[in-house]
Coordinates of C-alpha atoms and ligand atoms in Angstrom, one line a residue:
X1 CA -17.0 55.1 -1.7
X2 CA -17.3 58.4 -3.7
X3 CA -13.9 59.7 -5.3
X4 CA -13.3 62.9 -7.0
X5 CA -10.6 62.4 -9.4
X6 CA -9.3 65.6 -10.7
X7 CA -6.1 66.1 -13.4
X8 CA -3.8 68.7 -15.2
X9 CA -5.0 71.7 -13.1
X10 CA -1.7 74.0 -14.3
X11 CA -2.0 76.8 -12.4
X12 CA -5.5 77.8 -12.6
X13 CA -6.8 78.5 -9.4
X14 CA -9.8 80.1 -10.1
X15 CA -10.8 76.7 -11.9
X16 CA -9.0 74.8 -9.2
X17 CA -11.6 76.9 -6.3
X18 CA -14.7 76.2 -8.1
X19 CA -13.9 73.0 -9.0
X20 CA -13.2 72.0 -5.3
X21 CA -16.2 73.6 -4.2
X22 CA -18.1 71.7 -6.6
X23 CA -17.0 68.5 -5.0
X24 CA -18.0 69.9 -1.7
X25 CA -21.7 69.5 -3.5
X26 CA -21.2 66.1 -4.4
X27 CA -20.6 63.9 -1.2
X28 CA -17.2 62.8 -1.9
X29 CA -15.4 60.7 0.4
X30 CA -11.6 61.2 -1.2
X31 CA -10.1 63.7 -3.9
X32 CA -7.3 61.9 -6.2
X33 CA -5.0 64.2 -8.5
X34 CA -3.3 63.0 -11.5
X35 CA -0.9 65.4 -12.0
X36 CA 0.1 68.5 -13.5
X37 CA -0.8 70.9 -10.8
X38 CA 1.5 73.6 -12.1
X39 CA 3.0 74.6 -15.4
X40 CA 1.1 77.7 -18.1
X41 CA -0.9 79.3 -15.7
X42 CA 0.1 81.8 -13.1
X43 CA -1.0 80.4 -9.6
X44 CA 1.9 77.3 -8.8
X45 CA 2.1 78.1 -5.1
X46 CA -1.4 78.3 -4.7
X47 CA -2.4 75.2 -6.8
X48 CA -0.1 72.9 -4.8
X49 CA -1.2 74.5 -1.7
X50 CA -5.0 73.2 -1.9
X51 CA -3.8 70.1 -3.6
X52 CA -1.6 69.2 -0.4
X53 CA -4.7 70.4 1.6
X54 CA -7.4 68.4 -0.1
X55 CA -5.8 65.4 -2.1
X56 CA -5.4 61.9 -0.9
X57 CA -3.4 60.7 -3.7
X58 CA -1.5 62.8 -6.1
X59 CA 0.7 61.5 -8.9
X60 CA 4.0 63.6 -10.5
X61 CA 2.8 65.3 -13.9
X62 CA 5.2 65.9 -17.1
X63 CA 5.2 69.7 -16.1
X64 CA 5.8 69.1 -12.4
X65 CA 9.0 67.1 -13.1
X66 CA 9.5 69.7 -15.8
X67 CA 9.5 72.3 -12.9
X68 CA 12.0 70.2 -11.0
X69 CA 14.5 68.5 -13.4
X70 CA 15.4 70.3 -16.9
X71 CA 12.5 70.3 -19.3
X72 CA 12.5 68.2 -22.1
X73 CA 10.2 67.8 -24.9
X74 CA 8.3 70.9 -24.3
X75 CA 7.8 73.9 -27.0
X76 CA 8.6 77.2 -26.5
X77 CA 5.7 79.2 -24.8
X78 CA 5.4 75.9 -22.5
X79 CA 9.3 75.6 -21.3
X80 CA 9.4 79.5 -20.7
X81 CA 6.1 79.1 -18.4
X82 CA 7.8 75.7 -16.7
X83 CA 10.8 78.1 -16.1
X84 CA 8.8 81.1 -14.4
X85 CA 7.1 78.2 -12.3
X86 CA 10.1 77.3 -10.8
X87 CA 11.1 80.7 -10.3
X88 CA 7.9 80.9 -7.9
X89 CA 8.7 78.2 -6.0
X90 CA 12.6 79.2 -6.0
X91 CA 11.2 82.7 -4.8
X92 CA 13.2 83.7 -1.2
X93 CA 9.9 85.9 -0.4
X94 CA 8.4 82.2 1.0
X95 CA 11.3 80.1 1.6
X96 CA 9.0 77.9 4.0
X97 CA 5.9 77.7 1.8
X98 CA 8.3 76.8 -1.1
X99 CA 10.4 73.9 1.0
X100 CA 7.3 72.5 1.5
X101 CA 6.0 72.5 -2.1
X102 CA 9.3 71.3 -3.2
X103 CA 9.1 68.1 -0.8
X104 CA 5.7 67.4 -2.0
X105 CA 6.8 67.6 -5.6
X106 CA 9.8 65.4 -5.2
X107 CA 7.8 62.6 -3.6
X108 CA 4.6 62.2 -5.5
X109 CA 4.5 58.7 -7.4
X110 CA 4.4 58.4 -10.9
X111 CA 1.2 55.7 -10.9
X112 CA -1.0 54.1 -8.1
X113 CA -2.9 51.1 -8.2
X114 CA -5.6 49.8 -6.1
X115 CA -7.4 47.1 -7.7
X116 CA -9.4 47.2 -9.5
X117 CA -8.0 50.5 -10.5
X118 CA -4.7 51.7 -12.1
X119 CA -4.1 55.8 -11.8
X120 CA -1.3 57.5 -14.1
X121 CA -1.1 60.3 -15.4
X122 CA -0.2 59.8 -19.0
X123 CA -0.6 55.8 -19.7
X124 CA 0.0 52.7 -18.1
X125 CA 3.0 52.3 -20.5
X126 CA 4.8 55.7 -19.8
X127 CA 2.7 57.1 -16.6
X128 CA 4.7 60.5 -16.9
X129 CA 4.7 61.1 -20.5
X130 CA 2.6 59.1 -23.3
X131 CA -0.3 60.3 -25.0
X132 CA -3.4 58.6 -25.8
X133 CA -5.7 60.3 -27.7
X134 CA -9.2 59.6 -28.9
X135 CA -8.0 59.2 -32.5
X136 CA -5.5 56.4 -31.0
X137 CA -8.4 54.0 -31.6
X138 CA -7.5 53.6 -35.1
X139 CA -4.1 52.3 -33.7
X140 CA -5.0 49.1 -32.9
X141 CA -1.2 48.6 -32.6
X142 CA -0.7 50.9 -30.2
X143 CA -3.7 50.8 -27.9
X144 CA -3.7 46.7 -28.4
X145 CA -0.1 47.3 -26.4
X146 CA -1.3 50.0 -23.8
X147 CA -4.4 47.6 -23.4
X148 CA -1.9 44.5 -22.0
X149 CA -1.3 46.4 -19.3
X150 CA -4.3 47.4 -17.9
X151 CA -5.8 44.7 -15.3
X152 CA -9.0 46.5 -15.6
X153 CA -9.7 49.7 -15.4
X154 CA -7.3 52.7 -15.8
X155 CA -7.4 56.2 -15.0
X156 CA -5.6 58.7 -16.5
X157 CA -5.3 62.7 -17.8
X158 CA -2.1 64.6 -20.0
X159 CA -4.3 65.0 -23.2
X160 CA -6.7 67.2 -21.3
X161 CA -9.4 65.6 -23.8
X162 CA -11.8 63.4 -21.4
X163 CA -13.8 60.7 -22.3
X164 CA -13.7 56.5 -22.4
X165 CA -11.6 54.2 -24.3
X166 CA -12.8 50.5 -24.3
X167 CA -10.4 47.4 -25.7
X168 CA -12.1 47.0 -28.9
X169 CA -11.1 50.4 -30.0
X170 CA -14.2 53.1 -29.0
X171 CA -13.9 56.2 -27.4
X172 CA -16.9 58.0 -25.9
X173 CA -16.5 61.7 -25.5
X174 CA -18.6 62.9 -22.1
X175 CA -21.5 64.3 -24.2
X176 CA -21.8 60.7 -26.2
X177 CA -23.1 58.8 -22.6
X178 CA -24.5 61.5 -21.2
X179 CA -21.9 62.1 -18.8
X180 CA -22.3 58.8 -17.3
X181 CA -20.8 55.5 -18.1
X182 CA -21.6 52.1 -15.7
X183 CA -17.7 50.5 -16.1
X184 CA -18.5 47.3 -16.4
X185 CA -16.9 43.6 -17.4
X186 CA -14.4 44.9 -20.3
X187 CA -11.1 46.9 -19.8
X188 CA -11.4 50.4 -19.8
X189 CA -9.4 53.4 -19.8
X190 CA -10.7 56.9 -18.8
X191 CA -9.6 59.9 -19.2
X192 CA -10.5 62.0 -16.4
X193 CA -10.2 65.7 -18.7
X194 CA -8.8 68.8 -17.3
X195 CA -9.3 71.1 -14.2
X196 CA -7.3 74.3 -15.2
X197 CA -6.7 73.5 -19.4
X198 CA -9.4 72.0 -20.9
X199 CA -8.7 71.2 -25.0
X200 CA -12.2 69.7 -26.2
X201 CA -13.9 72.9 -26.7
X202 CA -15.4 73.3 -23.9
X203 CA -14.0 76.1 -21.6
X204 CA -15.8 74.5 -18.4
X205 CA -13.2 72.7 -15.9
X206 CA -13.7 68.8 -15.9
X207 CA -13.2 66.2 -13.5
X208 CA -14.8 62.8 -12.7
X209 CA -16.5 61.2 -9.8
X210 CA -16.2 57.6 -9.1
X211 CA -18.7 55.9 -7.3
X212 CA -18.5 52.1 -6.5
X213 CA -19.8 50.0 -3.4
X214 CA -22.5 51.9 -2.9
X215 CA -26.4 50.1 -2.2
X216 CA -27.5 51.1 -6.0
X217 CA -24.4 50.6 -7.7
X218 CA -23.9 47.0 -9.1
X219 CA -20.4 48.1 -11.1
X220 CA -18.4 51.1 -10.5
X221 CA -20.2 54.2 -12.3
X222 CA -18.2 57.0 -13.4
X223 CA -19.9 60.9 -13.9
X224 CA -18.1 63.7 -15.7
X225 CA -18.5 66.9 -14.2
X226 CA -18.3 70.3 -16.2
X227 CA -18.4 73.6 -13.8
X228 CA -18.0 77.1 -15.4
X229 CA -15.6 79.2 -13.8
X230 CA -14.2 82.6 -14.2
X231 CA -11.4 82.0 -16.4
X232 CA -11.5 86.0 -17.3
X233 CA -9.4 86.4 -14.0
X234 CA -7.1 83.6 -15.2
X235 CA -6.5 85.4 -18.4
X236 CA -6.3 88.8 -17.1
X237 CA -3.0 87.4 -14.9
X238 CA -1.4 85.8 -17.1
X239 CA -1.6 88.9 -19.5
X240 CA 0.3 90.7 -16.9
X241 CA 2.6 88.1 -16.7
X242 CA 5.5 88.5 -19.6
X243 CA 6.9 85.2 -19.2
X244 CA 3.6 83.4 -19.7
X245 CA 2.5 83.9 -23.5
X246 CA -0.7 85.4 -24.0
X247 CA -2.1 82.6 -25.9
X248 CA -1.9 80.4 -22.8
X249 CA -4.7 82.6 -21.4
X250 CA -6.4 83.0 -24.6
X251 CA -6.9 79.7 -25.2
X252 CA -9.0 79.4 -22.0
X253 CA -12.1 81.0 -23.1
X254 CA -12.3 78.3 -26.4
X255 CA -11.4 75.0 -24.0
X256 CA -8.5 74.5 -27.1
Ligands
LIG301 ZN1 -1.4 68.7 -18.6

């Protein structure tokens, strides 16, 4: 079985396109999302469109339920572009399109597991909202606690910073294991990166491919994929977009 697991797209459809035509490249037999289709960039409609169209599993993001239910614990720029998101899907101009997207919003799950593998989209401990960032290794405290309840290995996105977290405290950015990592006996947590807002300088979209079962494959092997895309486009529409601060484009070309 070859998965595609993709996370934190927010609106970027241009990244979204190529990043699904990408995976049309790679013999995949099922696409899983971990949340945050919508929320800072200025395609929502579209975004949750191919996601319905293409995903087997999708889990609820911070910013999807932020779309929903009243943001809380956003800043500024990010609540003003979580309110023009809704006004999308609130628009009267596609009441059908929109009842749909609402539906599939209100029922996506906050975490699915299927042994050997746990998907959320923040952590195992607070699937909608809890960081864990690489420098959460020197927290042994904290990442001791988020570690208890993982069975074995966990899947996850929200810090838009990919890479691999084993139980005695190391993280492997992509670029450290040459974009490949055999899973293995241990506990793991990976951290899939970010289709449409990637923050670990590099402006390529990310996503993962997870292969186990296969002839070759012994353990499960994970790859992480980094496709360029156009994210001049991206920028240019949220420019014209008032409501969506001009840093959330700008901040596209440095992957920050
Ligand atoms: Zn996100």
């Amino acid at each position: 079985m070859r998965r595609a697991i993709i996370s934190d797209i927010h609106g970027n459809l241009e990244a979204l396109d190529t990043v699904l035509s990408d995976i049309e490249t790679q013999g995949v037999d099922e696409i899983y999302c971990l949340g945050d289709i919508i929320g800072y960039g200025p395609n929502p409609r579209e975004c949750i469109d191919r996601v319905i169209e293409h995903c087997r599993v999708t889990l609820l993001g911070n910013h999807d339920q932020g779309a929903m239910f009243d943001p809380d614990g956003f800043n500024v720029g990010a609540e003003r572009a979580i309110f023009w998101t809704r006004a999308q899907l609130e628009s009267p101009s596609d009441r059908e399109g929109n009842e749909r997207r609402w539906e599939f919003l209100g029922e996506l799950p906050r975490a699915h597991k299927q042994p050997p593998y746990l998907f959320v989209h923040g952590s195992p401990r607070n699937p909608l909202s809890e960081y864990i960032f690489p420098e959460d290794i020197y927290d042994h405290r904290k990442l001791g606690r988020v570690f208890q309840l993982v069975d074995r290995y966990c899947f996850q996105g929200h810090t838009h910073v990919p890479g691999v977290f084993t139980e005695n405290f190391q993280f492997f950015a992509p670029e450290e294991i040459d974009h490949e990592y055999a899973l293995g006996d241990g506990k793991l947590m990976i951290n899939v990166g970010s289709v449409g807002q990637p923050r670990d300088g590099d402006p390529r979209a990310c996503y993962v491919i997870l292969e186990d079962e296969g002839p070759e494959s012994q353990s499960p092997r994970i790859t992480y994929r980094r496709v360029p895309y156009d994210f001049e486009t991206t920028i240019q529409k949220i420019h014209a977009i008032p409501d969506l601060e001009p840093y959330l484009g700008d901040r596209l070309r440095q992957g920050r």
